[in-house]
PDB file of C-alpha atoms in Angstrom:
ATOM      1  CA  MET A 162       0.978 -16.542 -15.051  1.00 79.00           C
ATOM      2  CA  ASP A 163      -1.358 -19.073 -15.057  1.00 84.00           C
ATOM      3  CA  ARG A 164       1.663 -21.394 -16.331  1.00 86.00           C
ATOM      4  CA  TYR A 165       3.671 -20.420 -13.289  1.00 85.00           C
ATOM      5  CA  ILE A 166       1.414 -20.446 -10.638  1.00 85.00           C
ATOM      6  CA  THR A 167      -0.342 -24.059 -11.574  1.00 88.00           C
ATOM      7  CA  PRO A 168       2.825 -26.400 -11.159  1.00 89.00           C
ATOM      8  CA  GLU A 169       3.152 -24.426  -7.985  1.00 84.00           C
ATOM      9  CA  VAL A 170      -0.159 -25.120  -6.314  1.00 86.00           C
ATOM     10  CA  ASP A 171       0.235 -28.518  -7.617  1.00 87.00           C
ATOM     11  CA  ALA A 172       3.508 -29.059  -5.906  1.00 87.00           C
ATOM     12  CA  ARG A 173       2.421 -27.395  -2.826  1.00 85.00           C
ATOM     13  CA  PHE A 174      -0.639 -29.606  -2.769  1.00 85.00           C
ATOM     14  CA  LYS A 175       1.452 -32.673  -3.007  1.00 83.00           C
ATOM     15  CA  LEU A 176       3.582 -31.350  -0.572  1.00 84.00           C
ATOM     16  CA  LEU A 177       1.337 -30.679   2.208  1.00 80.00           C
ATOM     17  CA  LYS A 178      -0.914 -34.187   1.062  1.00 76.00           C
ATOM     18  CA  GLN A 179       2.550 -35.635   1.995  1.00 75.00           C
ATOM     19  CA  THR A 180       3.149 -34.449   5.159  1.00 72.00           C
ATOM     20  CA  THR A 181      -0.654 -35.016   6.123  1.00 64.00           C
ATOM     21  CA  ASP A 182      -0.443 -38.471   5.038  1.00 59.00           C
ATOM     22  CA  GLU A 183       2.910 -39.078   7.132  1.00 56.00           C
ATOM     23  CA  ASN A 184       1.762 -37.573  10.494  1.00 57.00           C
ATOM     24  CA  GLN A 185      -1.814 -39.135  10.230  1.00 49.00           C
ATOM     25  CA  LYS A 186      -3.245 -35.727  11.124  1.00 49.00           C
ATOM     26  CA  SER A 187      -5.467 -33.232   9.676  1.00 48.00           C
ATOM     27  CA  PRO A 188      -4.048 -30.270   7.912  1.00 46.00           C
ATOM     28  CA  SER A 189      -4.841 -28.031  10.579  1.00 47.00           C
ATOM     29  CA  ASN A 190      -2.440 -29.765  12.883  1.00 46.00           C
ATOM     30  CA  VAL A 191       0.061 -29.639  10.469  1.00 45.00           C
ATOM     31  CA  GLY A 192       2.983 -26.842  11.089  1.00 49.00           C
ATOM     32  CA  ARG A 193       1.185 -23.426  10.061  1.00 50.00           C
ATOM     33  CA  LYS A 194       1.781 -22.180   6.812  1.00 49.00           C
ATOM     34  CA  LYS A 195       1.987 -18.453   5.522  1.00 60.00           C
ATOM     35  CA  SER A 196       1.851 -18.352   1.842  1.00 69.00           C
ATOM     36  CA  VAL A 197      -1.084 -17.509   0.085  1.00 69.00           C
ATOM     37  CA  VAL A 198      -0.877 -21.245  -1.722  1.00 75.00           C
ATOM     38  CA  ASP A 199      -0.574 -22.888   1.426  1.00 78.00           C
ATOM     39  CA  LEU A 200      -3.464 -20.908   3.250  1.00 76.00           C
ATOM     40  CA  ALA A 201      -5.451 -21.928   0.332  1.00 76.00           C
ATOM     41  CA  LEU A 202      -4.645 -25.460   0.143  1.00 81.00           C
ATOM     42  CA  HIS A 203      -5.197 -25.677   4.065  1.00 77.00           C
ATOM     43  CA  ALA A 204      -8.426 -24.139   3.762  1.00 76.00           C
ATOM     44  CA  TYR A 205      -9.722 -26.975   0.749  1.00 78.00           C
ATOM     45  CA  LEU A 206      -8.200 -29.896   2.487  1.00 76.00           C
ATOM     46  CA  ASN A 207      -9.831 -29.111   5.635  1.00 76.00           C
ATOM     47  CA  GLY A 208     -13.514 -28.780   3.808  1.00 73.00           C
ATOM     48  CA  LYS A 209     -13.075 -32.158   2.200  1.00 71.00           C
ATOM     49  CA  ALA A 210     -13.741 -35.867   4.081  1.00 58.00           C
ATOM     50  CA  GLY A 211     -11.835 -38.544   3.862  1.00 58.00           C
ATOM     51  CA  ASN A 212      -9.027 -39.396   1.142  1.00 66.00           C
ATOM     52  CA  VAL A 213      -8.316 -36.639  -1.406  1.00 69.00           C
ATOM     53  CA  GLU A 214      -6.169 -37.489  -4.030  1.00 75.00           C
ATOM     54  CA  GLY A 215      -5.936 -34.347  -6.191  1.00 79.00           C
ATOM     55  CA  ILE A 216      -7.474 -30.837  -6.354  1.00 85.00           C
ATOM     56  CA  ASP A 217     -10.908 -30.073  -7.933  1.00 85.00           C
ATOM     57  CA  PRO A 218     -10.639 -28.271 -11.442  1.00 88.00           C
ATOM     58  CA  VAL A 219     -13.270 -25.795 -10.187  1.00 88.00           C
ATOM     59  CA  PHE A 220     -11.250 -25.103  -7.204  1.00 86.00           C
ATOM     60  CA  LYS A 221      -7.864 -25.035  -8.537  1.00 87.00           C
ATOM     61  CA  LYS A 222      -9.123 -22.442 -11.367  1.00 88.00           C
ATOM     62  CA  ILE A 223     -10.431 -20.161  -8.518  1.00 85.00           C
ATOM     63  CA  ALA A 224      -7.759 -20.002  -6.474  1.00 83.00           C
ATOM     64  CA  ILE A 225      -5.311 -19.378  -9.009  1.00 85.00           C
ATOM     65  CA  ASN A 226      -7.443 -16.272 -10.399  1.00 84.00           C
ATOM     66  CA  GLN A 227      -7.644 -15.362  -6.542  1.00 78.00           C
ATOM     67  CA  MET A 228      -3.597 -15.457  -6.315  1.00 79.00           C
ATOM     68  CA  LYS A 229      -3.279 -13.339  -9.732  1.00 80.00           C
ATOM     69  CA  LEU A 230      -5.413 -10.856  -8.062  1.00 75.00           C
ATOM     70  CA  PHE A 231      -2.977 -10.843  -4.638  1.00 72.00           C
ATOM     71  CA  LEU A 232      -0.259 -10.678  -6.731  1.00 71.00           C
ATOM     72  CA  PHE A 233      -1.005  -8.187  -9.012  1.00 71.00           C
ATOM     73  CA  SER A 234      -4.408  -5.758  -7.674  1.00 65.00           C
ATOM     74  CA  GLY A 235      -1.369  -3.952  -5.041  1.00 64.00           C
ATOM     75  CA  HIS A 236       1.428  -3.587  -7.862  1.00 74.00           C
ATOM     76  CA  ASP A 237       0.454   0.120  -8.580  1.00 74.00           C
ATOM     77  CA  THR A 238      -0.870   1.091  -4.897  1.00 80.00           C
ATOM     78  CA  THR A 239       2.711   0.136  -3.920  1.00 88.00           C
ATOM     79  CA  SER A 240       4.916   1.768  -6.796  1.00 90.00           C
ATOM     80  CA  SER A 241       2.708   5.050  -6.485  1.00 92.00           C
ATOM     81  CA  THR A 242       3.241   5.212  -2.713  1.00 94.00           C
ATOM     82  CA  VAL A 243       7.006   4.275  -3.427  1.00 95.00           C
ATOM     83  CA  CYS A 244       6.918   7.385  -5.817  1.00 95.00           C
ATOM     84  CA  TYR A 245       5.079   9.827  -3.346  1.00 97.00           C
ATOM     85  CA  VAL A 246       7.174   8.953  -0.403  1.00 97.00           C
ATOM     86  CA  LEU A 247      10.359   9.328  -2.417  1.00 96.00           C
ATOM     87  CA  TYR A 248       8.947  12.982  -3.892  1.00 96.00           C
ATOM     88  CA  LEU A 249       7.991  14.115  -0.131  1.00 97.00           C
ATOM     89  CA  MET A 250      11.644  12.962   0.794  1.00 96.00           C
ATOM     90  CA  SER A 251      13.151  15.268  -1.465  1.00 95.00           C
ATOM     91  CA  ILE A 252      10.985  18.165  -0.565  1.00 94.00           C
ATOM     92  CA  TYR A 253      11.650  17.514   3.385  1.00 97.00           C
ATOM     93  CA  PRO A 254      14.929  17.155   4.042  1.00 96.00           C
ATOM     94  CA  THR A 255      15.054  17.029   7.767  1.00 97.00           C
ATOM     95  CA  ILE A 256      12.309  14.100   7.691  1.00 98.00           C
ATOM     96  CA  LEU A 257      14.921  12.065   5.172  1.00 98.00           C
ATOM     97  CA  SER A 258      17.220  12.800   7.690  1.00 98.00           C
ATOM     98  CA  GLN A 259      15.478  11.549  10.511  1.00 98.00           C
ATOM     99  CA  LEU A 260      14.209   8.719   8.116  1.00 98.00           C
ATOM    100  CA  ARG A 261      18.279   7.553   7.744  1.00 98.00           C
ATOM    101  CA  THR A 262      19.279   7.961  11.549  1.00 98.00           C
ATOM    102  CA  GLU A 263      16.670   5.277  12.059  1.00 98.00           C
ATOM    103  CA  HIS A 264      17.911   3.028   9.397  1.00 98.00           C
ATOM    104  CA  ASN A 265      21.436   3.530  11.040  1.00 98.00           C
ATOM    105  CA  ASN A 266      20.228   2.441  14.150  1.00 98.00           C
ATOM    106  CA  VAL A 267      18.366  -0.419  13.381  1.00 98.00           C
ATOM    107  CA  LEU A 268      19.978  -2.082  10.167  1.00 98.00           C
ATOM    108  CA  GLY A 269      23.496  -0.753  10.547  1.00 97.00           C
ATOM    109  CA  GLN A 270      25.679   2.164   9.349  1.00 97.00           C
ATOM    110  CA  ASP A 271      26.358   0.864   6.266  1.00 97.00           C
ATOM    111  CA  PRO A 272      23.617   0.670   3.673  1.00 97.00           C
ATOM    112  CA  SER A 273      25.046  -1.992   1.564  1.00 96.00           C
ATOM    113  CA  GLU A 274      24.506  -4.679   4.532  1.00 97.00           C
ATOM    114  CA  ALA A 275      20.700  -3.526   4.501  1.00 97.00           C
ATOM    115  CA  ALA A 276      19.390  -6.294   2.477  1.00 97.00           C
ATOM    116  CA  ALA A 277      21.601  -9.193   4.447  1.00 97.00           C
ATOM    117  CA  ARG A 278      20.402  -7.924   7.648  1.00 97.00           C
ATOM    118  CA  ILE A 279      16.742  -7.788   6.820  1.00 97.00           C
ATOM    119  CA  SER A 280      17.080 -11.522   5.027  1.00 95.00           C
ATOM    120  CA  ASP A 281      18.580 -12.691   8.269  1.00 96.00           C
ATOM    121  CA  ASP A 282      15.996 -10.823  10.623  1.00 96.00           C
ATOM    122  CA  PRO A 283      12.835 -10.048   9.078  1.00 94.00           C
ATOM    123  CA  TYR A 284      11.553  -8.622  12.095  1.00 95.00           C
ATOM    124  CA  LEU A 285      13.778  -5.993  11.783  1.00 97.00           C
ATOM    125  CA  LEU A 286      11.371  -4.207   9.679  1.00 97.00           C
ATOM    126  CA  ASN A 287       9.390  -4.143  12.972  1.00 96.00           C
ATOM    127  CA  ARG A 288      11.402  -2.054  14.748  1.00 97.00           C
ATOM    128  CA  LEU A 289      11.029   0.984  12.521  1.00 98.00           C
ATOM    129  CA  PRO A 290       8.449   3.449  14.012  1.00 98.00           C
ATOM    130  CA  TYR A 291       9.360   6.593  12.247  1.00 98.00           C
ATOM    131  CA  THR A 292       9.392   4.878   8.717  1.00 98.00           C
ATOM    132  CA  THR A 293       6.237   3.527   9.365  1.00 98.00           C
ATOM    133  CA  ALA A 294       5.035   6.812   9.952  1.00 98.00           C
ATOM    134  CA  VAL A 295       6.735   8.065   6.856  1.00 98.00           C
ATOM    135  CA  ILE A 296       4.832   5.913   4.786  1.00 98.00           C
ATOM    136  CA  LYS A 297       1.143   5.950   6.524  1.00 98.00           C
ATOM    137  CA  GLU A 298       1.438   9.856   6.165  1.00 98.00           C
ATOM    138  CA  SER A 299       2.452   9.800   2.783  1.00 98.00           C
ATOM    139  CA  MET A 300      -0.757   7.284   2.131  1.00 97.00           C
ATOM    140  CA  ARG A 301      -2.888  10.056   3.594  1.00 97.00           C
ATOM    141  CA  LEU A 302      -1.617  12.875   1.654  1.00 97.00           C
ATOM    142  CA  PHE A 303      -1.494  10.816  -1.202  1.00 96.00           C
ATOM    143  CA  PRO A 304      -3.755   7.367  -0.905  1.00 94.00           C
ATOM    144  CA  ALA A 305      -3.449   5.279  -4.155  1.00 86.00           C
ATOM    145  CA  ALA A 306      -6.703   3.770  -4.097  1.00 80.00           C
ATOM    146  CA  SER A 307     -10.101   4.145  -3.345  1.00 79.00           C
ATOM    147  CA  THR A 308     -13.232   1.601  -3.314  1.00 81.00           C
ATOM    148  CA  THR A 309     -16.913   1.258  -3.285  1.00 82.00           C
ATOM    149  CA  ARG A 310     -19.489  -0.272  -1.192  1.00 84.00           C
ATOM    150  CA  ARG A 311     -22.911  -1.570  -2.376  1.00 86.00           C
ATOM    151  CA  GLY A 312     -25.865  -0.239  -0.311  1.00 88.00           C
ATOM    152  CA  GLU A 313     -27.689  -2.433   1.921  1.00 89.00           C
ATOM    153  CA  PRO A 314     -31.661  -2.959   2.701  1.00 90.00           C
ATOM    154  CA  GLY A 315     -32.710   0.268   4.925  1.00 88.00           C
ATOM    155  CA  PHE A 316     -29.603   1.865   4.891  1.00 89.00           C
ATOM    156  CA  ARG A 317     -28.810   5.532   4.389  1.00 90.00           C
ATOM    157  CA  ILE A 318     -26.167   8.088   4.170  1.00 90.00           C
ATOM    158  CA  VAL A 319     -26.711  11.265   6.189  1.00 91.00           C
ATOM    159  CA  ASP A 320     -25.099  14.420   5.249  1.00 89.00           C
ATOM    160  CA  PRO A 321     -24.024  15.969   8.570  1.00 85.00           C
ATOM    161  CA  ARG A 322     -24.465  19.717   7.710  1.00 87.00           C
ATOM    162  CA  ASN A 323     -28.372  19.303   7.321  1.00 92.00           C
ATOM    163  CA  ASP A 324     -29.021  15.700   8.530  1.00 91.00           C
ATOM    164  CA  LEU A 325     -30.607  14.871   4.990  1.00 94.00           C
ATOM    165  CA  ARG A 326     -30.826  11.289   4.370  1.00 93.00           C
ATOM    166  CA  TYR A 327     -30.383   9.654   1.554  1.00 90.00           C
ATOM    167  CA  PRO A 328     -31.513   5.520   0.702  1.00 89.00           C
ATOM    168  CA  ALA A 329     -28.635   3.377  -0.353  1.00 89.00           C
ATOM    169  CA  ASP A 330     -30.304   0.065  -1.257  1.00 88.00           C
ATOM    170  CA  PRO A 331     -28.677  -2.557  -2.697  1.00 89.00           C
ATOM    171  CA  SER A 332     -28.783  -1.148  -6.677  1.00 88.00           C
ATOM    172  CA  THR A 333     -27.004   1.510  -5.149  1.00 88.00           C
ATOM    173  CA  LEU A 334     -22.786   1.774  -5.525  1.00 88.00           C
ATOM    174  CA  ILE A 335     -21.320   4.246  -3.022  1.00 88.00           C
ATOM    175  CA  TRP A 336     -18.161   5.084  -3.614  1.00 87.00           C
ATOM    176  CA  LEU A 337     -15.838   6.091  -0.672  1.00 85.00           C
ATOM    177  CA  VAL A 338     -13.246   9.069  -1.261  1.00 88.00           C
ATOM    178  CA  SER A 339     -10.378   8.531   0.437  1.00 90.00           C
ATOM    179  CA  HIS A 340      -8.555  11.332  -0.633  1.00 92.00           C
ATOM    180  CA  ALA A 341     -11.063  13.794   0.779  1.00 91.00           C
ATOM    181  CA  CYS A 342     -11.630  12.175   4.214  1.00 92.00           C
ATOM    182  CA  GLN A 343      -7.633  12.134   4.868  1.00 95.00           C
ATOM    183  CA  HIS A 344      -7.483  15.589   3.726  1.00 95.00           C
ATOM    184  CA  ASP A 345     -10.556  16.818   6.054  1.00 94.00           C
ATOM    185  CA  PRO A 346      -9.505  19.056   8.557  1.00 95.00           C
ATOM    186  CA  ALA A 347     -12.307  18.133  10.929  1.00 92.00           C
ATOM    187  CA  PHE A 348     -10.463  14.980  11.373  1.00 94.00           C
ATOM    188  CA  TRP A 349      -7.089  15.855  10.551  1.00 97.00           C
ATOM    189  CA  PRO A 350      -5.560  18.894  12.333  1.00 97.00           C
ATOM    190  CA  ARG A 351      -3.004  20.639  10.000  1.00 97.00           C
ATOM    191  CA  ALA A 352      -4.582  18.388   7.337  1.00 96.00           C
ATOM    192  CA  ASN A 353      -2.580  19.856   4.624  1.00 94.00           C
ATOM    193  CA  GLU A 354       0.784  19.610   5.782  1.00 96.00           C
ATOM    194  CA  PHE A 355       3.245  16.590   5.766  1.00 97.00           C
ATOM    195  CA  LEU A 356       3.874  15.541   9.595  1.00 98.00           C
ATOM    196  CA  PRO A 357       4.735  12.177   9.975  1.00 98.00           C
ATOM    197  CA  GLU A 358       5.148  12.813  13.600  1.00 98.00           C
ATOM    198  CA  ARG A 359       1.033  12.468  13.844  1.00 97.00           C
ATOM    199  CA  TRP A 360       1.502   8.688  13.926  1.00 98.00           C
ATOM    200  CA  LEU A 361       3.704   8.547  16.771  1.00 97.00           C
ATOM    201  CA  ALA A 362       1.620  11.166  18.955  1.00 97.00           C
ATOM    202  CA  GLN A 363       0.288   9.745  21.931  1.00 95.00           C
ATOM    203  CA  PRO A 364      -3.738   9.802  22.706  1.00 94.00           C
ATOM    204  CA  GLY A 365      -4.830  13.341  24.123  1.00 94.00           C
ATOM    205  CA  ASP A 366      -2.200  14.923  21.704  1.00 96.00           C
ATOM    206  CA  GLU A 367      -4.007  16.979  18.719  1.00 95.00           C
ATOM    207  CA  LEU A 368      -1.909  15.487  16.130  1.00 97.00           C
ATOM    208  CA  CYS A 369      -2.886  11.362  17.327  1.00 97.00           C
ATOM    209  CA  PRO A 370      -5.141  10.284  14.230  1.00 96.00           C
ATOM    210  CA  GLN A 371      -8.728   9.661  15.052  1.00 94.00           C
ATOM    211  CA  GLN A 372      -9.813   6.020  14.467  1.00 92.00           C
ATOM    212  CA  GLY A 373     -11.281   5.168  11.132  1.00 90.00           C
ATOM    213  CA  ALA A 374      -9.777   8.529   9.793  1.00 94.00           C
ATOM    214  CA  TRP A 375      -6.903   6.692   7.633  1.00 95.00           C
ATOM    215  CA  ARG A 376      -8.810   5.152   4.938  1.00 92.00           C
ATOM    216  CA  PRO A 377      -6.105   3.699   1.735  1.00 92.00           C
ATOM    217  CA  PHE A 378      -6.664   0.557   2.517  1.00 90.00           C
ATOM    218  CA  GLU A 379     -10.377   0.920   3.669  1.00 87.00           C
ATOM    219  CA  MET A 380     -11.400  -0.905   6.686  1.00 85.00           C
ATOM    220  CA  GLY A 381     -13.585  -3.910   8.083  1.00 81.00           C
ATOM    221  CA  PRO A 382     -14.337  -6.881   6.614  1.00 76.00           C
ATOM    222  CA  ARG A 383     -13.757  -5.755   2.778  1.00 76.00           C
ATOM    223  CA  ALA A 384     -10.454  -4.147   3.843  1.00 81.00           C
ATOM    224  CA  CYS A 385      -7.559  -4.732   1.189  1.00 81.00           C
ATOM    225  CA  ILE A 386      -6.052  -8.302   1.590  1.00 75.00           C
ATOM    226  CA  GLY A 387      -2.595  -6.972   0.504  1.00 79.00           C
ATOM    227  CA  LYS A 388      -2.499  -4.483   3.051  1.00 86.00           C
ATOM    228  CA  GLU A 389       0.459  -6.222   5.422  1.00 85.00           C
ATOM    229  CA  LEU A 390       2.140  -7.137   2.304  1.00 83.00           C
ATOM    230  CA  SER A 391       1.962  -3.694   0.806  1.00 88.00           C
ATOM    231  CA  MET A 392       3.595  -1.836   4.090  1.00 92.00           C
ATOM    232  CA  ILE A 393       6.142  -4.678   4.358  1.00 92.00           C
ATOM    233  CA  GLU A 394       7.273  -4.008   0.550  1.00 92.00           C
ATOM    234  CA  LEU A 395       7.330  -0.494   1.037  1.00 95.00           C
ATOM    235  CA  ARG A 396       9.483  -0.671   4.380  1.00 97.00           C
ATOM    236  CA  ILE A 397      11.716  -2.661   2.228  1.00 96.00           C
ATOM    237  CA  VAL A 398      11.894  -0.386  -0.216  1.00 96.00           C
ATOM    238  CA  LEU A 399      12.621   2.379   2.022  1.00 97.00           C
ATOM    239  CA  CYS A 400      15.353   0.692   3.526  1.00 98.00           C
ATOM    240  CA  LEU A 401      17.094  -0.186   0.412  1.00 97.00           C
ATOM    241  CA  THR A 402      17.069   3.381  -1.244  1.00 97.00           C
ATOM    242  CA  ALA A 403      16.934   6.330   1.503  1.00 97.00           C
ATOM    243  CA  ARG A 404      20.698   5.810   2.302  1.00 98.00           C
ATOM    244  CA  THR A 405      21.769   4.862  -1.185  1.00 97.00           C
ATOM    245  CA  PHE A 406      19.872   7.394  -3.654  1.00 97.00           C
ATOM    246  CA  GLU A 407      19.369  11.185  -3.483  1.00 96.00           C
ATOM    247  CA  VAL A 408      15.963  11.705  -5.735  1.00 96.00           C
ATOM    248  CA  SER A 409      14.982  15.015  -6.523  1.00 96.00           C
ATOM    249  CA  ALA A 410      11.696  15.781  -8.625  1.00 95.00           C
ATOM    250  CA  ALA A 411      12.432  17.401 -11.885  1.00 95.00           C
ATOM    251  CA  TYR A 412       8.946  18.910 -12.663  1.00 94.00           C
ATOM    252  CA  LYS A 413      10.281  22.597 -13.205  1.00 93.00           C
ATOM    253  CA  GLU A 414      12.823  21.316 -16.181  1.00 93.00           C
ATOM    254  CA  LEU A 415       9.948  19.085 -17.112  1.00 91.00           C
ATOM    255  CA  ASP A 416       7.708  22.035 -17.744  1.00 90.00           C
ATOM    256  CA  ALA A 417      10.413  24.475 -19.316  1.00 90.00           C
ATOM    257  CA  GLU A 418      11.165  21.306 -21.649  1.00 89.00           C
ATOM    258  CA  GLU A 419       7.248  21.308 -22.670  1.00 86.00           C
ATOM    259  CA  ASP A 420       7.455  25.423 -22.666  1.00 85.00           C
ATOM    260  CA  ARG A 421      10.676  25.202 -25.012  1.00 87.00           C
ATOM    261  CA  ARG A 422       8.887  22.732 -27.301  1.00 86.00           C
ATOM    262  CA  LYS A 423       5.837  24.703 -27.530  1.00 80.00           C
ATOM    263  CA  GLY A 424       7.460  28.030 -28.384  1.00 76.00           C
ATOM    264  CA  LYS A 425       5.558  29.785 -25.321  1.00 69.00           C
ATOM    265  CA  PRO A 426       3.969  28.769 -22.141  1.00 66.00           C
ATOM    266  CA  ARG A 427       1.033  26.558 -22.800  1.00 61.00           C
ATOM    267  CA  SER A 428      -1.850  28.793 -21.315  1.00 60.00           C
ATOM    268  CA  GLY A 429      -4.444  27.294 -19.385  1.00 59.00           C
ATOM    269  CA  LYS A 430      -2.537  23.946 -18.748  1.00 69.00           C
ATOM    270  CA  VAL A 431      -3.388  22.705 -15.435  1.00 76.00           C
ATOM    271  CA  ARG A 432      -0.117  22.225 -13.970  1.00 87.00           C
ATOM    272  CA  HIS A 433      -1.026  22.593  -9.987  1.00 89.00           C
ATOM    273  CA  ILE A 434      -4.092  21.200  -8.058  1.00 90.00           C
ATOM    274  CA  ASP A 435      -4.576  22.506  -4.624  1.00 87.00           C
ATOM    275  CA  GLY A 436      -0.983  24.202  -4.649  1.00 89.00           C
ATOM    276  CA  GLU A 437       0.826  20.334  -5.545  1.00 93.00           C
ATOM    277  CA  ARG A 438       2.608  19.900  -9.017  1.00 94.00           C
ATOM    278  CA  ALA A 439       2.714  15.856  -8.490  1.00 95.00           C
ATOM    279  CA  TYR A 440      -1.083  15.837  -8.076  1.00 94.00           C
ATOM    280  CA  GLN A 441      -2.577  12.559  -8.562  1.00 93.00           C
ATOM    281  CA  VAL A 442      -3.682  11.213 -12.118  1.00 91.00           C
ATOM    282  CA  GLY A 443      -4.799   8.037 -13.521  1.00 84.00           C
ATOM    283  CA  LYS A 444      -4.531   4.882 -11.217  1.00 80.00           C
ATOM    284  CA  GLY A 445      -3.102   7.164  -8.078  1.00 87.00           C
ATOM    285  CA  GLU A 446       0.242   8.033  -9.486  1.00 91.00           C
ATOM    286  CA  PRO A 447       1.813  11.643  -9.419  1.00 94.00           C
ATOM    287  CA  SER A 448       1.490  13.841 -12.790  1.00 93.00           C
ATOM    288  CA  GLY A 449       4.066  13.432 -15.507  1.00 91.00           C
ATOM    289  CA  PHE A 450       5.210   9.981 -13.733  1.00 91.00           C
ATOM    290  CA  LEU A 451       7.170  11.913 -11.368  1.00 94.00           C
ATOM    291  CA  PRO A 452       9.991  13.214 -13.306  1.00 95.00           C
ATOM    292  CA  CYS A 453      13.217  13.025 -11.325  1.00 96.00           C
ATOM    293  CA  ARG A 454      16.755  13.286 -11.071  1.00 96.00           C
ATOM    294  CA  VAL A 455      18.814  10.273  -8.956  1.00 97.00           C
ATOM    295  CA  LYS A 456      21.772  10.779  -7.607  1.00 96.00           C
ATOM    296  CA  VAL A 457      23.633   7.581  -6.153  1.00 97.00           C
ATOM    297  CA  LEU A 458      25.324   8.165  -2.611  1.00 93.00           C
TER     298      LEU A 458
END
């Protein structure tokens, strides 16, 4: 990966430096760039005085490592969420129908043209509120990641049940469990139901999400830097698959085949957690890696 990213960084730096010199402007005044590479180089040049001929090796190494983190850290999150969205669509056909209707209205009736339409006008992805609601509700039920925070001097964790206060100084690592928060009926009416419409509810509606209760990317200054990238990727995947494929979970077939191989049902084997066969394991993926059958429509 370093062999791919390093030449890209060098080429972008050369182009940015050339543009800056030609226009005799500071990097901040040159046309805004949106890529991770360009943003990093803008920050680097803005922090340097005078003529800069090359990239400091230490900065380059740090920048490349951060870009690799940006590229790969969200890979499991996005792929696991894709699995869960497709799984939920397979067991909620009415919601799938509404999703397809939105895609027909925004992207046209022909699914084969969706990719070209999005490429020509990426802002179409911002006109898919129901698709976004389906994604967010999937991530509420099956958050693909959690995070930790370091305590601060004088910080306390308060148990609301009995007002007990637990010290959380800098030697304390606090694990924020999104799954528990996002299934808590104190914050989520009908917490165990898959209800994309809660994300379209207006303030005052009991289903309208409370601020701060949805935390698959966490919140605040330490929130996941890849949140927007992940949401865009998920919308694109659904736009290109929801009307083209029909996915059916095949857990019953998987379990029957396993029992057949063993000669009898395996007693004591956990196959459901909280009534859910596709419970989360490993890095947040569905159990059994979501066995399924896919039909081309």
